[in-house]
Each structure stands twice: as structure tokens, then as C-alpha cells.
Short mmCIF file of C-alpha atoms in Angstrom, two decimals:
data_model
loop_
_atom_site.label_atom_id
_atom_site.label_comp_id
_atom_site.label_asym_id
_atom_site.label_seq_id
_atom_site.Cartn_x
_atom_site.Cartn_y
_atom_site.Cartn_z
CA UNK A 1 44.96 61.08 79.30
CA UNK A 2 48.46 60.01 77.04
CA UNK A 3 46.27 57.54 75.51
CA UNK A 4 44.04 60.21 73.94
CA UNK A 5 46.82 61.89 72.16
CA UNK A 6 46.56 62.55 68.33
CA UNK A 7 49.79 60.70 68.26
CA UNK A 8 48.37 57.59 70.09
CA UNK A 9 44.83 58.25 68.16
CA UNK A 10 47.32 58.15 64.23
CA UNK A 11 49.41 54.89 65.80
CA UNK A 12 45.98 52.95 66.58
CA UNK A 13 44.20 53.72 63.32
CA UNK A 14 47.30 54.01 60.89
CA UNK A 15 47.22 51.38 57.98
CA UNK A 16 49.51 47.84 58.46
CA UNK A 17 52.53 48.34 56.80
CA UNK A 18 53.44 44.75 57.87
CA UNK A 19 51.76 42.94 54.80
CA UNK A 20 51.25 43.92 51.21
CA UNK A 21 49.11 41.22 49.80
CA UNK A 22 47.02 41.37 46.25
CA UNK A 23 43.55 41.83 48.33
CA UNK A 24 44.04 42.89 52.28
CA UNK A 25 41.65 43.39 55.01
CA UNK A 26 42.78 46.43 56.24
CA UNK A 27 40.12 46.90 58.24
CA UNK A 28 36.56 44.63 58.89
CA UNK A 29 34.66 47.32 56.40
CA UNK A 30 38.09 48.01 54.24
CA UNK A 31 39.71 46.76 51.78
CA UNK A 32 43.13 47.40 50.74
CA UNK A 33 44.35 46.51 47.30
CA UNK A 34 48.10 46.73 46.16
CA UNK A 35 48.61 46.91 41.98
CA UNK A 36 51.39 46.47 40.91
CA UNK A 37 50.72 47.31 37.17
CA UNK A 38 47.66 45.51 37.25
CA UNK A 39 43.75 45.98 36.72
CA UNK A 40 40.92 45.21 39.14
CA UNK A 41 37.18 45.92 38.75
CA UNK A 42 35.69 47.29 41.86
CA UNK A 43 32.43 48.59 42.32
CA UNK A 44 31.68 51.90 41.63
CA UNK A 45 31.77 54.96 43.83
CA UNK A 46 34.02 52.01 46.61
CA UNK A 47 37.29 54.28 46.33
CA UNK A 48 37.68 55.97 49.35
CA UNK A 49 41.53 56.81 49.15
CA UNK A 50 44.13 55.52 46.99
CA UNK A 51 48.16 55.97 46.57
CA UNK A 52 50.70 55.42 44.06
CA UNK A 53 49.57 56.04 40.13
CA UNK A 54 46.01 54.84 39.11
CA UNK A 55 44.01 55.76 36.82
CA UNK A 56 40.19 54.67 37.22
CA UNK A 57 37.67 54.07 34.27
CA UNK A 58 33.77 53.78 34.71
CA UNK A 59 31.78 51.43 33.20
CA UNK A 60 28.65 49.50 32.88
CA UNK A 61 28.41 46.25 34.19
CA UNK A 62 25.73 45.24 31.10
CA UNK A 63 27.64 47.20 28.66
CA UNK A 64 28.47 43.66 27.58
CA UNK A 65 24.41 43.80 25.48
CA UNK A 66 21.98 42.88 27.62
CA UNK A 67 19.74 45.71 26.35
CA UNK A 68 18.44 49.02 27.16
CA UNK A 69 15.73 47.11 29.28
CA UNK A 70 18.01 45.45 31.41
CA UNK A 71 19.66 48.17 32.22
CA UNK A 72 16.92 50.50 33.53
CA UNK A 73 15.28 47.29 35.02
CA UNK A 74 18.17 47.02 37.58
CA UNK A 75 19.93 48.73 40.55
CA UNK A 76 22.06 51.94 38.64
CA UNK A 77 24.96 52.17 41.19
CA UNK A 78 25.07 48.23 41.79
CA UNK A 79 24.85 47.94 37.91
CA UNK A 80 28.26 49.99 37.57
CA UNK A 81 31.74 49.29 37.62
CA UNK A 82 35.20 50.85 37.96
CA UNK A 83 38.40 49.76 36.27
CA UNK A 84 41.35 50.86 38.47
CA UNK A 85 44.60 50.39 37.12
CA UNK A 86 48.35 51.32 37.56
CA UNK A 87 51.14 50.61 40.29
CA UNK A 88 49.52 51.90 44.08
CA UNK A 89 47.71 51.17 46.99
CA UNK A 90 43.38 51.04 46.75
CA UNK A 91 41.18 51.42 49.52
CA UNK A 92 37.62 50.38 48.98
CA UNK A 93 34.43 50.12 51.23
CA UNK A 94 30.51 50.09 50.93
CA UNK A 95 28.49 51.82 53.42
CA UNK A 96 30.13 50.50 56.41
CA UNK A 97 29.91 46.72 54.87
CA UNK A 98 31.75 44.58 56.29
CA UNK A 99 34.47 42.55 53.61
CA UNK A 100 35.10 39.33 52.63
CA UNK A 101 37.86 38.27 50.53
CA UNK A 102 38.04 35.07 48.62
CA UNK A 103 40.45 33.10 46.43
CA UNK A 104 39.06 31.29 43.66
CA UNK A 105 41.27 28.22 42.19
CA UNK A 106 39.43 27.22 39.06
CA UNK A 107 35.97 27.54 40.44
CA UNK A 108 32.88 29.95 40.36
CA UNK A 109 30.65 31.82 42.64
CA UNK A 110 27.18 33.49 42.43
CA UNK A 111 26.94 37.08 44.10
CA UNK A 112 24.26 39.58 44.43
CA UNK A 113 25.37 41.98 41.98
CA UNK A 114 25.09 44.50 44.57
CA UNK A 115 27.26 42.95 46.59
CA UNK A 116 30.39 42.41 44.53
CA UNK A 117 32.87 44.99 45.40
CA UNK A 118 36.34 43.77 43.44
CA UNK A 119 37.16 41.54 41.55
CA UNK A 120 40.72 40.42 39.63
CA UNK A 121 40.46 41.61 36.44
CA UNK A 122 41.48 37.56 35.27
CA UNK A 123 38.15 36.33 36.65
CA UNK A 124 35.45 35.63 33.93
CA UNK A 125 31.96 37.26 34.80
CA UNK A 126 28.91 36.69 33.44
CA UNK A 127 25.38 38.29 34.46
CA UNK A 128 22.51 36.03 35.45
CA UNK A 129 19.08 36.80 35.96
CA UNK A 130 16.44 34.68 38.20
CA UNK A 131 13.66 35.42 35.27
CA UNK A 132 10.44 34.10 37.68
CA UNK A 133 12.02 37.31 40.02
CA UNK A 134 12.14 39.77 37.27
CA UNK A 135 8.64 41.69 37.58
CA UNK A 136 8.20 40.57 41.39
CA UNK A 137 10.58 42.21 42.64
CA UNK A 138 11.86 45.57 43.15
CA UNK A 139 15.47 44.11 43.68
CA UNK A 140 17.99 41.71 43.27
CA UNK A 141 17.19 40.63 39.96
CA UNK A 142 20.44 40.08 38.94
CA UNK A 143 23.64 38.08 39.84
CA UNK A 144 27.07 38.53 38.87
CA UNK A 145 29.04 35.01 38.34
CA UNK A 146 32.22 34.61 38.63
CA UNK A 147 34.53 32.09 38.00
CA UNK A 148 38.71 31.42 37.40
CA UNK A 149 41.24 31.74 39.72
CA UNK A 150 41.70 34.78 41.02
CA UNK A 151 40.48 37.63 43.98
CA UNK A 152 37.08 38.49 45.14
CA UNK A 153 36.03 40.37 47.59
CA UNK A 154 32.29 40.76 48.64
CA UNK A 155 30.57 43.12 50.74
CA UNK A 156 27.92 42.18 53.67
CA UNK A 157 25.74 44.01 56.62
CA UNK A 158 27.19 42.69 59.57
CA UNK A 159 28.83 39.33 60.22
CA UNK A 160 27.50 36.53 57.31
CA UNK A 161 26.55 32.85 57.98
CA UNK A 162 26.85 29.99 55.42
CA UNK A 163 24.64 27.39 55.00
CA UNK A 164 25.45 23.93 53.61
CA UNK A 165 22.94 22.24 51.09
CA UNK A 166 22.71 18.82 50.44
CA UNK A 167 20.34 16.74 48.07
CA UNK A 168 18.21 16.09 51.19
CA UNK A 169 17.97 19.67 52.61
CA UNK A 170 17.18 22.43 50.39
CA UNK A 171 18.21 25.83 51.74
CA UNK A 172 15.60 28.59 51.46
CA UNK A 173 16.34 32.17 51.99
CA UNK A 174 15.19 35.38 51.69
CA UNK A 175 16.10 37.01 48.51
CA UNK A 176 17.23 40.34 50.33
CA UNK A 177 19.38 38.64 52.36
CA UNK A 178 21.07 36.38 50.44
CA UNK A 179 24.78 37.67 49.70
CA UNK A 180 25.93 35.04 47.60
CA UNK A 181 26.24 31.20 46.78
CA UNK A 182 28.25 28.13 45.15
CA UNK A 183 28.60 28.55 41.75
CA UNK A 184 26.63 25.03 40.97
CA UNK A 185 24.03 26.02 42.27
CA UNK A 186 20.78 27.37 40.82
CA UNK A 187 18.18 28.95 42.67
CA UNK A 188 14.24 28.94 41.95
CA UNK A 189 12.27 31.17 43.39
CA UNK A 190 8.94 30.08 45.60
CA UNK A 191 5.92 31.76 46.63
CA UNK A 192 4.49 30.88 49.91
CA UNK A 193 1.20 31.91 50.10
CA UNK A 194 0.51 32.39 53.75
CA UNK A 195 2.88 34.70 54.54
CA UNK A 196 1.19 36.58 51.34
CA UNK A 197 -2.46 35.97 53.32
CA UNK A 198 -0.68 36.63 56.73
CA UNK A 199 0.91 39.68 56.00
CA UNK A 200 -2.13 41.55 53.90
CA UNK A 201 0.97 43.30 51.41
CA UNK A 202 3.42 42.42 49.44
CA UNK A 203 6.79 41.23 51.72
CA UNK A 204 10.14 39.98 51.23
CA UNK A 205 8.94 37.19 52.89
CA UNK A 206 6.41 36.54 50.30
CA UNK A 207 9.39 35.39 47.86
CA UNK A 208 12.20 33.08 48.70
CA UNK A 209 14.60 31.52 47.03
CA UNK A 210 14.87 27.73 46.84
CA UNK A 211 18.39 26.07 46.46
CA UNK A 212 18.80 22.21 46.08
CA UNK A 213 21.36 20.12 45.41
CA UNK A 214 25.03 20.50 47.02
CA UNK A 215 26.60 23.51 47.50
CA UNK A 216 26.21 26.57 50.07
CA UNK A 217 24.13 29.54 50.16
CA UNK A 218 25.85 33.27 52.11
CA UNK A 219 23.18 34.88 53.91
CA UNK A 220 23.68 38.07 55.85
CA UNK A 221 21.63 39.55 59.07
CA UNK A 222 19.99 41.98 56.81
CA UNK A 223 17.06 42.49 54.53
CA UNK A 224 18.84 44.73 51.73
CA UNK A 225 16.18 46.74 49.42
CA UNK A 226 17.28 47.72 45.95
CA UNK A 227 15.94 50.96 44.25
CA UNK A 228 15.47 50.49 40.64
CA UNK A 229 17.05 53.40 38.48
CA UNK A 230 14.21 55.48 36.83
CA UNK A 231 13.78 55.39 33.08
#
């Protein structure tokens, strides 16, 4: 029974020591971020455990002036932001989500504002909304894009798939599902009646979003339902 020691139990689960890069997978649904008198926006309510000296700083994601309406029209917790900055080691995670890093080099991504769960603090972000969504939906109305060189890190349920579009295949997807996509791309949203008729109620499947062009579309194994903050 040696291998059910606390001992054994602490040397199994303990953090790497081996590497100390920017943005680290510590673990699938983990992520480990080392400042070194730096700032990084994570989501907020992500810190789980940190180390070193940071200080943390809450703030609205729309604080930029989008308007009061915005901001009661969307997610509140997905809406929100924390600054964390100082020297120190971060550890973030989203219900169990698993992580995926990125590294941008002069290019941009769309992600599910509920989805974004750091970001380098050198990356420029802007907030775009699918306006034939907004009023059909109870979520996922906005994304956050962003685009520089710098560290992302994103946040899915269960293992992701990409899919490639090309001018002769439009991708569609389900709007709950879809994580993120190529920053060149911009989605429109169709209605497909029959599952409407099929169904009898309103569905996620009643909406999906249309991407054309070239690019690439994230979807997850998921159908993720937003609750929209009361006024």
C-alpha cells in the first residue's frame, strides 16, 4: 500500500518545478502563470492559489462604454475581469475546463467572452457583438477579440475540435458550442426553420452560426448556456 502514502499522494500531484514559462499548463484544467513584474487579465473569480507578491484589481470588461444596456444584457461573471499584477506564481481554472494556451505573433482571434480566461496584458481587445443574436438569445452575445502578439489562454468542456473553412465549405455551428474562431472571420447567424417546427420550442439548435470564407472555427463537446445578469 507504499503507493498510497501522503508522501507518494504530494510527489504525484505536486506542481513542475522543471519549467517556468510566461503561460504553463500545469495541469489539463490549470493554468500556471509566472509574473515577473508584469500584468495579465484573467477572468474573474479563475484564481485558485497564487505565490510571490500580487496584487489583483477587478474590473469590467465593458467599462470601456458600451452602455448600461450592454452591460445588464450580458453574462455578469463572463463580463468581468481581473488585473493581477506583481512578481509570483498564478494558478487559474474554470469549473474543471480544460486549458488551452496560445501564442499570438501579430494576429487576432475571436473568443466567446465566456471563455477567455487570460490574456497578456500587451494584447489589444475589443468587444464584438453578433447584433441578429442579441434578443434571440439568452447567451453568447458577445465576443472578446483579441489581437497582437502575446499569451492567451482559453477555457473549454472537454477536449475541443477545429474545423477548417474554406470559400467552398462554410462551417456552421452551434452557438453554445462554439469556443472560439480566426480572427478574419465573421460569423452570421441562420435560422433553420425545421428544427424550429421539429422541435415545438425554442432550441439551440434553432440558431447557428454561419462562417464563410477561410479561417477556422473551435468548437467544444458541449452546449454551454449563459444566464443573463438581472437588471
Amino acid at each position: 500500500m507504499s503507493e498510497y502514502t501522503i508522501s507518494q499522494f504530494v510527489e504525484k500531484t505536486k506542481q513542475n518545478d522543471a519549467e517556468h514559462d510566461y503561460f504553463e499548463l500545469e495541469k489539463p484544467q490549470m493554468l500556471e502563470i509566472n509574473l515577473n513584474n508584469q500584468a495579465v487579465w484573467t477572468k474573474a473569480g479563475s484564481m485558485v492559489a497564487y505565490t510571490g507578491n500580487i496584487d489583483f484589481k477587478r474590473e469590467g470588461i465593458l467599462s470601456g462604454g458600451l452602455g448600461k444596456f450592454l452591460k445588464k444584457a450580458i453574462s455578469g461573471e463572463g463580463a468581468k475581469l481581473m488585473k493581477a499584477e506583481g512578481t509570483g506564481r498564478l494558478y487559474v481554472a474554470d469549473s474543471g475546463k480544460y486549458v488551452q494556451i496560445l501564442q499570438l505573433n501579430e494576429e487576432s482571434i475571436c473568443v466567446n467572452g465566456n471563455d477567455v480566461l487570460a490574456h497578456d496584458q500587451s494584447l489589444k481587445s475589443d468587444i464584438t457583438m453578433l447584433k441578429s443574436i442579441a434578443g434571440m438569445m439568452s447567451g453568447g452575445l458577445f465576443q472578446v477579440k483579441l489581437s497582437g502578439k502575446g499569451m492567451v489562454a482559453i477555457s473549454t468542456h472537454g477536449h475541443p475540435l477545429t474545423l477548417l473553412v474554406t470559400p467552398d465549405s462554410p462551417v456552421y455551428t452551434d452557438p453554445n458550442a462554439t469556443v472560439a474562431w480566426s480572427g478574419n472571420l465573421s460569423p452570421d447567424l441562420k435560422s433553420n426553420v425545421s428544427f424550429k417546427s421539429l422541435i415545438g420550442r425554442g432550441s439551440g439548435e434553432e440558431f447557428q452560426m454561419k462562417f464563410s470564407g477561410t479561417g477556422w472555427v473551435l468548437i467544444q463537446p458541449y452546449e454551454e448556456v449563459y444566464f443573463q445578469e438581472k437588471a
